[in-house]
Amino acid sequence: MAVGPTTRRRQLGADLRRLRERKGLTLEEAGALVGVSKATLSRYETKEGTVKWPAVDALCREYGASNQERETLVDLAKGAKIQGWWRSLADPIPDSMNLMLTLEDEVVREDHYACMYVPGLLQTRAYAEAVHRASEMRCTDQEIAHMVDIRMKRQELLDREEAPHIWAVIDEAVVRRMVGGREVMQDQLRHLLRRADEPQVTVQILPFAAGAHAAAVGSFVILGGPTPELDVVYVDIIGGGLFMEKPQELERYKLAFEYLRAQALDIHASAALLDRVCREL
C-alpha cells in the first residue's frame, strides 16, 4: 500500500524520537547539537507540522543513524508535503473530518465498533443521507449532499488493489434501528451482506443476547497504520470526533475490540441474522 503524507510525517516523528532515545539524549541536548530549539525538536517528534529535511539529515548524523536510516528519514521529510485528493474539494470540510480522511487514505486496516449506525465505509448513499439529515439538523440540502458525496468517495478505498481490511463489529441495535424508512433499511442490510462477502471486509453482529459488553460507552474506530506505533483511535462525539494515539489509550481500545469480537456472532451466524432482519422488515 502506498504510504501517504500523514503516515510519512508520523513515521518520521516516531523514528526521530527512537533514534534520539537510542543515543541517550534529551530534547534539549539533541537540539543544541544541530542548532534547533527544544520546542522545535519536540514538534518534529510529535508527528505534526512541517519539518526541514536538512535538520533531519543533521539529526540523523548526530544520532549515529546508518546511511540507510538517514536516507529513509530524509525522504520521509521531503515527502510529507504531498496533499490528498480531498484538498481539491470546492467546499470546505470540518477539521476532524479532514484528519479522518488523511489517516483513512493511508491505513492498512480499520477495526470498527458501531453501536448507533452502520460504519460509514459500509453505508449506502440513501442510508448515509438519512443519517446526516438526522444528525445535522441545521445543514442545508447542499451541505448534506456534500458530506454524503465525501462519504461515498471514502468508500473507494475498499476497491483499491491493496485495500485495507475492514473488520466491523456491529451492535444488533444498529441493524434493527429504522433509518430512512423500510426500503432504505432493506437496501442497507443487503448492501452490508454483499460487502461482508468480500475478502477485505469482515462483519460480525454483537447480539442483544451478549448482554453487557466491553464498549458500552459508544462507537469507535481503530485506524491501523503500517506499524503499530502509527495506530490511532477515533471516537465519535457530538460535533465532531476525538483522535487518540497514546499507548495506554490504544491498548484500552484494542483490548475492548478483542473482547467485542469474541462476544459477537461468527461471520456465518452474523450473515444469517442480517438476512433474517432484512426479511422481517
PDB file of C-alpha atoms in Angstrom:
ATOM      1  CA  MET A   1       0.000   0.000   0.000  1.00  0.00           C
ATOM      2  CA  ALA A   2       1.248   3.486  -0.845  1.00  0.00           C
ATOM      3  CA  VAL A   3       2.330   5.499   2.146  1.00  0.00           C
ATOM      4  CA  GLY A   4       0.622   8.902   2.280  1.00  0.00           C
ATOM      5  CA  PRO A   5       1.824  12.235   3.638  1.00  0.00           C
ATOM      6  CA  THR A   6       0.388  11.938   7.137  1.00  0.00           C
ATOM      7  CA  THR A   7       1.756   8.441   7.614  1.00  0.00           C
ATOM      8  CA  ARG A   8       5.154   9.637   6.378  1.00  0.00           C
ATOM      9  CA  ARG A   9       5.080  12.558   8.809  1.00  0.00           C
ATOM     10  CA  ARG A  10       4.012  10.405  11.737  1.00  0.00           C
ATOM     11  CA  GLN A  11       6.579   7.734  10.895  1.00  0.00           C
ATOM     12  CA  LEU A  12       9.268  10.417  10.744  1.00  0.00           C
ATOM     13  CA  GLY A  13       8.355  11.720  14.194  1.00  0.00           C
ATOM     14  CA  ALA A  14       8.349   8.247  15.723  1.00  0.00           C
ATOM     15  CA  ASP A  15      11.711   7.367  14.151  1.00  0.00           C
ATOM     16  CA  LEU A  16      13.391  10.623  15.212  1.00  0.00           C
ATOM     17  CA  ARG A  17      12.329  10.008  18.787  1.00  0.00           C
ATOM     18  CA  ARG A  18      13.506   6.394  18.649  1.00  0.00           C
ATOM     19  CA  LEU A  19      16.954   7.404  17.349  1.00  0.00           C
ATOM     20  CA  ARG A  20      17.334  10.162  19.934  1.00  0.00           C
ATOM     21  CA  GLU A  21      16.404   7.869  22.803  1.00  0.00           C
ATOM     22  CA  ARG A  22      18.724   5.185  21.457  1.00  0.00           C
ATOM     23  CA  LYS A  23      21.530   7.751  21.639  1.00  0.00           C
ATOM     24  CA  GLY A  24      20.512   8.664  25.196  1.00  0.00           C
ATOM     25  CA  LEU A  25      19.981  12.369  24.512  1.00  0.00           C
ATOM     26  CA  THR A  26      17.363  14.735  25.914  1.00  0.00           C
ATOM     27  CA  LEU A  27      15.412  17.000  23.573  1.00  0.00           C
ATOM     28  CA  GLU A  28      17.487  19.975  24.733  1.00  0.00           C
ATOM     29  CA  GLU A  29      20.792  18.168  24.228  1.00  0.00           C
ATOM     30  CA  ALA A  30      19.868  16.898  20.782  1.00  0.00           C
ATOM     31  CA  GLY A  31      18.556  20.279  19.658  1.00  0.00           C
ATOM     32  CA  ALA A  32      21.735  22.018  20.760  1.00  0.00           C
ATOM     33  CA  LEU A  33      23.807  19.691  18.562  1.00  0.00           C
ATOM     34  CA  VAL A  34      22.096  20.857  15.370  1.00  0.00           C
ATOM     35  CA  GLY A  35      21.075  24.391  16.335  1.00  0.00           C
ATOM     36  CA  VAL A  36      17.343  23.951  16.843  1.00  0.00           C
ATOM     37  CA  SER A  37      15.342  24.688  19.974  1.00  0.00           C
ATOM     38  CA  LYS A  38      13.934  22.086  22.322  1.00  0.00           C
ATOM     39  CA  ALA A  39      10.422  23.202  21.292  1.00  0.00           C
ATOM     40  CA  THR A  40      11.196  22.757  17.597  1.00  0.00           C
ATOM     41  CA  LEU A  41      12.629  19.290  18.081  1.00  0.00           C
ATOM     42  CA  SER A  42       9.688  18.329  20.261  1.00  0.00           C
ATOM     43  CA  ARG A  43       7.381  19.413  17.415  1.00  0.00           C
ATOM     44  CA  TYR A  44       9.376  17.291  14.977  1.00  0.00           C
ATOM     45  CA  GLU A  45       8.753  14.267  17.199  1.00  0.00           C
ATOM     46  CA  THR A  46       5.057  14.881  17.824  1.00  0.00           C
ATOM     47  CA  LYS A  47       4.213  13.837  14.256  1.00  0.00           C
ATOM     48  CA  GLU A  48       2.597  17.163  13.331  1.00  0.00           C
ATOM     49  CA  GLY A  49       3.597  20.243  11.386  1.00  0.00           C
ATOM     50  CA  THR A  50       6.298  20.875   8.836  1.00  0.00           C
ATOM     51  CA  VAL A  51       9.916  19.746   9.097  1.00  0.00           C
ATOM     52  CA  LYS A  52      13.079  20.875   7.320  1.00  0.00           C
ATOM     53  CA  TRP A  53      14.862  17.956   5.743  1.00  0.00           C
ATOM     54  CA  PRO A  54      18.393  19.410   6.309  1.00  0.00           C
ATOM     55  CA  ALA A  55      17.648  19.427  10.039  1.00  0.00           C
ATOM     56  CA  VAL A  56      16.500  15.810   9.823  1.00  0.00           C
ATOM     57  CA  ASP A  57      19.696  14.933   7.978  1.00  0.00           C
ATOM     58  CA  ALA A  58      21.805  16.657  10.658  1.00  0.00           C
ATOM     59  CA  LEU A  59      19.921  14.976  13.488  1.00  0.00           C
ATOM     60  CA  CYS A  60      20.407  11.547  11.936  1.00  0.00           C
ATOM     61  CA  ARG A  61      24.150  12.141  11.700  1.00  0.00           C
ATOM     62  CA  GLU A  62      24.337  13.229  15.355  1.00  0.00           C
ATOM     63  CA  TYR A  63      22.252  10.225  16.401  1.00  0.00           C
ATOM     64  CA  GLY A  64      24.622   7.846  14.665  1.00  0.00           C
ATOM     65  CA  ALA A  65      21.974   6.580  12.267  1.00  0.00           C
ATOM     66  CA  SER A  66      23.081   4.325   9.439  1.00  0.00           C
ATOM     67  CA  ASN A  67      23.196   5.759   5.912  1.00  0.00           C
ATOM     68  CA  GLN A  68      20.072   3.801   5.039  1.00  0.00           C
ATOM     69  CA  GLU A  69      18.200   5.090   8.107  1.00  0.00           C
ATOM     70  CA  ARG A  70      19.268   8.655   7.349  1.00  0.00           C
ATOM     71  CA  GLU A  71      18.269   8.472   3.683  1.00  0.00           C
ATOM     72  CA  THR A  72      14.907   6.954   4.593  1.00  0.00           C
ATOM     73  CA  LEU A  73      14.115   9.697   7.116  1.00  0.00           C
ATOM     74  CA  VAL A  74      15.213  12.467   4.770  1.00  0.00           C
ATOM     75  CA  ASP A  75      12.919  11.005   2.093  1.00  0.00           C
ATOM     76  CA  LEU A  76      10.087  10.933   4.630  1.00  0.00           C
ATOM     77  CA  ALA A  77      10.722  14.601   5.443  1.00  0.00           C
ATOM     78  CA  LYS A  78      10.724  15.556   1.759  1.00  0.00           C
ATOM     79  CA  GLY A  79       7.531  13.612   1.042  1.00  0.00           C
ATOM     80  CA  ALA A  80       5.449  14.921   3.935  1.00  0.00           C
ATOM     81  CA  LYS A  81       4.013  17.852   1.978  1.00  0.00           C
ATOM     82  CA  ILE A  82       2.058  15.895  -0.649  1.00  0.00           C
ATOM     83  CA  GLN A  83      -1.669  16.537  -0.388  1.00  0.00           C
ATOM     84  CA  GLY A  84      -4.594  14.092  -0.584  1.00  0.00           C
ATOM     85  CA  TRP A  85      -7.494  14.004  -3.054  1.00  0.00           C
ATOM     86  CA  TRP A  86      -9.877  15.867  -0.723  1.00  0.00           C
ATOM     87  CA  ARG A  87      -7.732  19.034  -0.703  1.00  0.00           C
ATOM     88  CA  SER A  88      -9.164  19.955  -4.104  1.00  0.00           C
ATOM     89  CA  LEU A  89     -12.806  19.830  -2.993  1.00  0.00           C
ATOM     90  CA  ALA A  90     -14.659  23.053  -3.736  1.00  0.00           C
ATOM     91  CA  ASP A  91     -16.441  23.205  -0.381  1.00  0.00           C
ATOM     92  CA  PRO A  92     -14.624  23.136   2.971  1.00  0.00           C
ATOM     93  CA  ILE A  93     -14.824  20.159   5.305  1.00  0.00           C
ATOM     94  CA  PRO A  94     -14.643  20.092   9.134  1.00  0.00           C
ATOM     95  CA  ASP A  95     -11.170  19.819  10.676  1.00  0.00           C
ATOM     96  CA  SER A  96     -11.952  16.480  12.326  1.00  0.00           C
ATOM     97  CA  MET A  97     -13.151  15.058   9.009  1.00  0.00           C
ATOM     98  CA  ASN A  98     -10.055  16.414   7.270  1.00  0.00           C
ATOM     99  CA  LEU A  99      -7.837  14.441   9.653  1.00  0.00           C
ATOM    100  CA  MET A 100     -10.023  11.360   9.318  1.00  0.00           C
ATOM    101  CA  LEU A 101      -9.741  11.476   5.510  1.00  0.00           C
ATOM    102  CA  THR A 102      -5.990  11.923   5.771  1.00  0.00           C
ATOM    103  CA  LEU A 103      -5.492   8.972   8.095  1.00  0.00           C
ATOM    104  CA  GLU A 104      -8.008   6.739   6.354  1.00  0.00           C
ATOM    105  CA  ASP A 105      -6.342   7.284   2.990  1.00  0.00           C
ATOM    106  CA  GLU A 106      -3.233   5.603   4.414  1.00  0.00           C
ATOM    107  CA  VAL A 107      -4.480   2.797   6.676  1.00  0.00           C
ATOM    108  CA  VAL A 108      -3.761  -0.900   6.251  1.00  0.00           C
ATOM    109  CA  ARG A 109      -6.756  -1.909   8.367  1.00  0.00           C
ATOM    110  CA  GLU A 110      -9.723  -0.468  10.238  1.00  0.00           C
ATOM    111  CA  ASP A 111     -11.415  -2.063  13.237  1.00  0.00           C
ATOM    112  CA  HIS A 112     -14.910  -0.635  13.762  1.00  0.00           C
ATOM    113  CA  TYR A 113     -17.288  -0.997  16.658  1.00  0.00           C
ATOM    114  CA  ALA A 114     -20.661   0.508  15.747  1.00  0.00           C
ATOM    115  CA  CYS A 115     -23.493   0.893  18.249  1.00  0.00           C
ATOM    116  CA  MET A 116     -25.570   3.600  16.557  1.00  0.00           C
ATOM    117  CA  TYR A 117     -25.225   3.431  12.750  1.00  0.00           C
ATOM    118  CA  VAL A 118     -23.656   1.182  10.120  1.00  0.00           C
ATOM    119  CA  PRO A 119     -19.993   2.252   9.680  1.00  0.00           C
ATOM    120  CA  GLY A 120     -19.638   4.972   7.047  1.00  0.00           C
ATOM    121  CA  LEU A 121     -17.498   2.831   4.750  1.00  0.00           C
ATOM    122  CA  LEU A 122     -20.333   0.298   4.521  1.00  0.00           C
ATOM    123  CA  GLN A 123     -23.278   2.667   4.098  1.00  0.00           C
ATOM    124  CA  THR A 124     -25.470   3.102   1.046  1.00  0.00           C
ATOM    125  CA  ARG A 125     -25.989   6.641  -0.244  1.00  0.00           C
ATOM    126  CA  ALA A 126     -29.640   6.730   0.879  1.00  0.00           C
ATOM    127  CA  TYR A 127     -28.752   5.483   4.358  1.00  0.00           C
ATOM    128  CA  ALA A 128     -25.888   7.980   4.640  1.00  0.00           C
ATOM    129  CA  GLU A 129     -28.195  10.820   3.640  1.00  0.00           C
ATOM    130  CA  ALA A 130     -30.758   9.783   6.268  1.00  0.00           C
ATOM    131  CA  VAL A 131     -28.036   9.665   8.934  1.00  0.00           C
ATOM    132  CA  HIS A 132     -26.755  13.131   8.022  1.00  0.00           C
ATOM    133  CA  ARG A 133     -30.258  14.602   7.954  1.00  0.00           C
ATOM    134  CA  ALA A 134     -30.915  13.240  11.433  1.00  0.00           C
ATOM    135  CA  SER A 135     -27.633  14.407  12.972  1.00  0.00           C
ATOM    136  CA  GLU A 136     -27.110  17.720  11.111  1.00  0.00           C
ATOM    137  CA  MET A 137     -30.471  19.375  11.671  1.00  0.00           C
ATOM    138  CA  ARG A 138     -29.339  22.859  10.618  1.00  0.00           C
ATOM    139  CA  CYS A 139     -27.493  21.870   7.456  1.00  0.00           C
ATOM    140  CA  THR A 140     -28.849  22.787   4.028  1.00  0.00           C
ATOM    141  CA  ASP A 141     -29.600  20.195   1.374  1.00  0.00           C
ATOM    142  CA  GLN A 142     -26.417  21.279  -0.420  1.00  0.00           C
ATOM    143  CA  GLU A 143     -24.290  20.789   2.705  1.00  0.00           C
ATOM    144  CA  ILE A 144     -25.787  17.357   3.335  1.00  0.00           C
ATOM    145  CA  ALA A 145     -25.194  16.337  -0.279  1.00  0.00           C
ATOM    146  CA  HIS A 146     -21.567  17.489   0.042  1.00  0.00           C
ATOM    147  CA  MET A 147     -20.988  15.358   3.155  1.00  0.00           C
ATOM    148  CA  VAL A 148     -22.664  12.326   1.568  1.00  0.00           C
ATOM    149  CA  ASP A 149     -20.501  12.750  -1.545  1.00  0.00           C
ATOM    150  CA  ILE A 150     -17.396  12.696   0.663  1.00  0.00           C
ATOM    151  CA  ARG A 151     -18.604   9.545   2.400  1.00  0.00           C
ATOM    152  CA  MET A 152     -19.182   7.821  -0.920  1.00  0.00           C
ATOM    153  CA  LYS A 153     -15.738   8.921  -2.128  1.00  0.00           C
ATOM    154  CA  ARG A 154     -14.186   7.470   1.041  1.00  0.00           C
ATOM    155  CA  GLN A 155     -15.617   4.075   0.153  1.00  0.00           C
ATOM    156  CA  GLU A 156     -13.419   3.849  -2.929  1.00  0.00           C
ATOM    157  CA  LEU A 157     -10.554   2.706  -0.717  1.00  0.00           C
ATOM    158  CA  LEU A 158     -12.376  -0.636  -0.379  1.00  0.00           C
ATOM    159  CA  ASP A 159     -11.936  -1.208  -4.098  1.00  0.00           C
ATOM    160  CA  ARG A 160      -8.228  -0.446  -4.288  1.00  0.00           C
ATOM    161  CA  GLU A 161      -5.867  -3.131  -5.481  1.00  0.00           C
ATOM    162  CA  GLU A 162      -4.349  -3.222  -1.980  1.00  0.00           C
ATOM    163  CA  ALA A 163      -7.438  -2.359   0.008  1.00  0.00           C
ATOM    164  CA  PRO A 164      -7.248  -2.143   3.804  1.00  0.00           C
ATOM    165  CA  HIS A 165      -9.045  -4.823   5.761  1.00  0.00           C
ATOM    166  CA  ILE A 166     -12.234  -3.585   7.400  1.00  0.00           C
ATOM    167  CA  TRP A 167     -13.388  -5.538  10.454  1.00  0.00           C
ATOM    168  CA  ALA A 168     -16.748  -4.304  11.715  1.00  0.00           C
ATOM    169  CA  VAL A 169     -18.420  -5.436  14.918  1.00  0.00           C
ATOM    170  CA  ILE A 170     -21.944  -4.028  14.701  1.00  0.00           C
ATOM    171  CA  ASP A 171     -24.403  -3.985  17.575  1.00  0.00           C
ATOM    172  CA  GLU A 172     -27.720  -5.670  16.831  1.00  0.00           C
ATOM    173  CA  ALA A 173     -29.448  -2.377  17.661  1.00  0.00           C
ATOM    174  CA  VAL A 174     -27.823  -0.852  14.567  1.00  0.00           C
ATOM    175  CA  VAL A 175     -29.370  -3.334  12.143  1.00  0.00           C
ATOM    176  CA  ARG A 176     -32.762  -3.112  13.810  1.00  0.00           C
ATOM    177  CA  ARG A 177     -32.829   0.699  14.008  1.00  0.00           C
ATOM    178  CA  MET A 178     -35.054   2.013  11.208  1.00  0.00           C
ATOM    179  CA  VAL A 179     -33.017   4.652   9.376  1.00  0.00           C
ATOM    180  CA  GLY A 180     -34.561   6.326   6.339  1.00  0.00           C
ATOM    181  CA  GLY A 181     -37.591   4.040   6.166  1.00  0.00           C
ATOM    182  CA  ARG A 182     -38.232   0.393   5.308  1.00  0.00           C
ATOM    183  CA  GLU A 183     -36.890   0.423   1.739  1.00  0.00           C
ATOM    184  CA  VAL A 184     -33.710   2.314   2.645  1.00  0.00           C
ATOM    185  CA  MET A 185     -33.068  -0.036   5.540  1.00  0.00           C
ATOM    186  CA  GLN A 186     -33.601  -3.166   3.460  1.00  0.00           C
ATOM    187  CA  ASP A 187     -31.198  -1.891   0.808  1.00  0.00           C
ATOM    188  CA  GLN A 188     -28.664  -1.091   3.512  1.00  0.00           C
ATOM    189  CA  LEU A 189     -28.823  -4.561   5.029  1.00  0.00           C
ATOM    190  CA  ARG A 190     -28.486  -6.204   1.607  1.00  0.00           C
ATOM    191  CA  HIS A 191     -25.516  -3.950   0.860  1.00  0.00           C
ATOM    192  CA  LEU A 192     -23.936  -4.943   4.171  1.00  0.00           C
ATOM    193  CA  LEU A 193     -24.385  -8.618   3.293  1.00  0.00           C
ATOM    194  CA  ARG A 194     -22.769  -8.099  -0.113  1.00  0.00           C
ATOM    195  CA  ARG A 195     -19.822  -6.236   1.379  1.00  0.00           C
ATOM    196  CA  ALA A 196     -19.381  -8.915   4.040  1.00  0.00           C
ATOM    197  CA  ASP A 197     -18.825 -11.454   1.244  1.00  0.00           C
ATOM    198  CA  GLU A 198     -15.784  -9.534   0.014  1.00  0.00           C
ATOM    199  CA  PRO A 199     -12.354 -10.701   1.220  1.00  0.00           C
ATOM    200  CA  GLN A 200     -11.344  -7.281   2.554  1.00  0.00           C
ATOM    201  CA  VAL A 201     -14.449  -6.920   4.753  1.00  0.00           C
ATOM    202  CA  THR A 202     -15.423  -8.876   7.874  1.00  0.00           C
ATOM    203  CA  VAL A 203     -18.759  -8.214   9.575  1.00  0.00           C
ATOM    204  CA  GLN A 204     -19.841  -9.572  12.946  1.00  0.00           C
ATOM    205  CA  ILE A 205     -23.068  -8.772  14.758  1.00  0.00           C
ATOM    206  CA  LEU A 206     -22.998  -8.304  18.519  1.00  0.00           C
ATOM    207  CA  PRO A 207     -26.395  -9.731  19.550  1.00  0.00           C
ATOM    208  CA  PHE A 208     -28.631  -8.420  22.299  1.00  0.00           C
ATOM    209  CA  ALA A 209     -28.132 -11.776  23.976  1.00  0.00           C
ATOM    210  CA  ALA A 210     -24.477 -10.899  24.626  1.00  0.00           C
ATOM    211  CA  GLY A 211     -25.679  -8.548  27.350  1.00  0.00           C
ATOM    212  CA  ALA A 212     -23.232  -6.071  28.893  1.00  0.00           C
ATOM    213  CA  HIS A 213     -20.023  -5.772  26.927  1.00  0.00           C
ATOM    214  CA  ALA A 214     -16.629  -4.087  26.686  1.00  0.00           C
ATOM    215  CA  ALA A 215     -17.639  -0.951  24.761  1.00  0.00           C
ATOM    216  CA  ALA A 216     -20.861   0.267  26.309  1.00  0.00           C
ATOM    217  CA  VAL A 217     -19.528   3.838  26.079  1.00  0.00           C
ATOM    218  CA  GLY A 218     -20.005   4.188  22.324  1.00  0.00           C
ATOM    219  CA  SER A 219     -18.753   3.645  18.785  1.00  0.00           C
ATOM    220  CA  PHE A 220     -15.065   3.806  17.874  1.00  0.00           C
ATOM    221  CA  VAL A 221     -12.633   3.005  15.075  1.00  0.00           C
ATOM    222  CA  ILE A 222      -9.049   1.790  15.356  1.00  0.00           C
ATOM    223  CA  LEU A 223      -7.172   3.094  12.307  1.00  0.00           C
ATOM    224  CA  GLY A 224      -4.251   0.750  11.744  1.00  0.00           C
ATOM    225  CA  GLY A 225      -1.058   2.177  10.296  1.00  0.00           C
ATOM    226  CA  PRO A 226       1.792   0.297   8.601  1.00  0.00           C
ATOM    227  CA  THR A 227       3.396  -0.154  12.040  1.00  0.00           C
ATOM    228  CA  PRO A 228       1.690  -0.354  15.479  1.00  0.00           C
ATOM    229  CA  GLU A 229       3.092   2.974  16.690  1.00  0.00           C
ATOM    230  CA  LEU A 230       1.130   4.701  13.914  1.00  0.00           C
ATOM    231  CA  ASP A 231      -2.253   3.336  15.036  1.00  0.00           C
ATOM    232  CA  VAL A 232      -4.910   5.890  16.014  1.00  0.00           C
ATOM    233  CA  VAL A 233      -8.291   5.531  17.718  1.00  0.00           C
ATOM    234  CA  TYR A 234     -11.199   7.687  16.538  1.00  0.00           C
ATOM    235  CA  VAL A 235     -14.185   8.131  18.849  1.00  0.00           C
ATOM    236  CA  ASP A 236     -17.425   9.782  17.771  1.00  0.00           C
ATOM    237  CA  ILE A 237     -18.508  12.736  19.886  1.00  0.00           C
ATOM    238  CA  ILE A 238     -21.208  15.364  19.394  1.00  0.00           C
ATOM    239  CA  GLY A 239     -19.961  17.985  16.974  1.00  0.00           C
ATOM    240  CA  GLY A 240     -17.022  16.001  15.629  1.00  0.00           C
ATOM    241  CA  GLY A 241     -14.614  13.320  16.717  1.00  0.00           C
ATOM    242  CA  LEU A 242     -11.768  12.651  19.102  1.00  0.00           C
ATOM    243  CA  PHE A 243      -8.445  11.144  17.996  1.00  0.00           C
ATOM    244  CA  MET A 244      -6.239   9.285  20.471  1.00  0.00           C
ATOM    245  CA  GLU A 245      -2.802   7.759  19.977  1.00  0.00           C
ATOM    246  CA  LYS A 246      -1.226   7.427  23.429  1.00  0.00           C
ATOM    247  CA  PRO A 247      -0.097   3.830  24.066  1.00  0.00           C
ATOM    248  CA  GLN A 248      -2.390   3.343  27.057  1.00  0.00           C
ATOM    249  CA  GLU A 249      -5.379   4.654  25.089  1.00  0.00           C
ATOM    250  CA  LEU A 250      -4.641   2.427  22.123  1.00  0.00           C
ATOM    251  CA  GLU A 251      -4.203  -0.610  24.352  1.00  0.00           C
ATOM    252  CA  ARG A 252      -7.542   0.006  26.049  1.00  0.00           C
ATOM    253  CA  TYR A 253      -9.474   0.186  22.790  1.00  0.00           C
ATOM    254  CA  LYS A 254      -7.614  -2.687  21.160  1.00  0.00           C
ATOM    255  CA  LEU A 255      -8.403  -4.888  24.144  1.00  0.00           C
ATOM    256  CA  ALA A 256     -12.045  -3.792  24.048  1.00  0.00           C
ATOM    257  CA  PHE A 257     -12.242  -4.681  20.365  1.00  0.00           C
ATOM    258  CA  GLU A 258     -10.793  -8.143  21.026  1.00  0.00           C
ATOM    259  CA  TYR A 259     -13.473  -8.740  23.668  1.00  0.00           C
ATOM    260  CA  LEU A 260     -16.181  -7.483  21.304  1.00  0.00           C
ATOM    261  CA  ARG A 261     -15.047  -9.837  18.528  1.00  0.00           C
ATOM    262  CA  ALA A 262     -15.137 -12.720  20.987  1.00  0.00           C
ATOM    263  CA  GLN A 263     -18.647 -11.833  22.200  1.00  0.00           C
ATOM    264  CA  ALA A 264     -20.078 -11.256  18.714  1.00  0.00           C
ATOM    265  CA  LEU A 265     -21.618 -13.896  16.461  1.00  0.00           C
ATOM    266  CA  ASP A 266     -19.283 -15.549  13.965  1.00  0.00           C
ATOM    267  CA  ILE A 267     -19.431 -14.394  10.351  1.00  0.00           C
ATOM    268  CA  HIS A 268     -21.904 -17.065   9.236  1.00  0.00           C
ATOM    269  CA  ALA A 269     -24.287 -16.524  12.147  1.00  0.00           C
ATOM    270  CA  SER A 270     -23.953 -12.758  11.631  1.00  0.00           C
ATOM    271  CA  ALA A 271     -24.928 -13.074   7.973  1.00  0.00           C
ATOM    272  CA  ALA A 272     -27.901 -15.235   8.926  1.00  0.00           C
ATOM    273  CA  LEU A 273     -29.096 -12.626  11.435  1.00  0.00           C
ATOM    274  CA  LEU A 274     -28.728  -9.840   8.873  1.00  0.00           C
ATOM    275  CA  ASP A 275     -30.716 -11.815   6.339  1.00  0.00           C
ATOM    276  CA  ARG A 276     -33.420 -12.580   8.880  1.00  0.00           C
ATOM    277  CA  VAL A 277     -33.782  -8.951   9.963  1.00  0.00           C
ATOM    278  CA  CYS A 278     -33.953  -7.873   6.321  1.00  0.00           C
ATOM    279  CA  ARG A 279     -36.763 -10.325   5.598  1.00  0.00           C
ATOM    280  CA  GLU A 280     -38.648  -9.226   8.720  1.00  0.00           C
ATOM    281  CA  LEU A 281     -38.783  -5.591   7.627  1.00  0.00           C
TER     282      LEU A 281
END
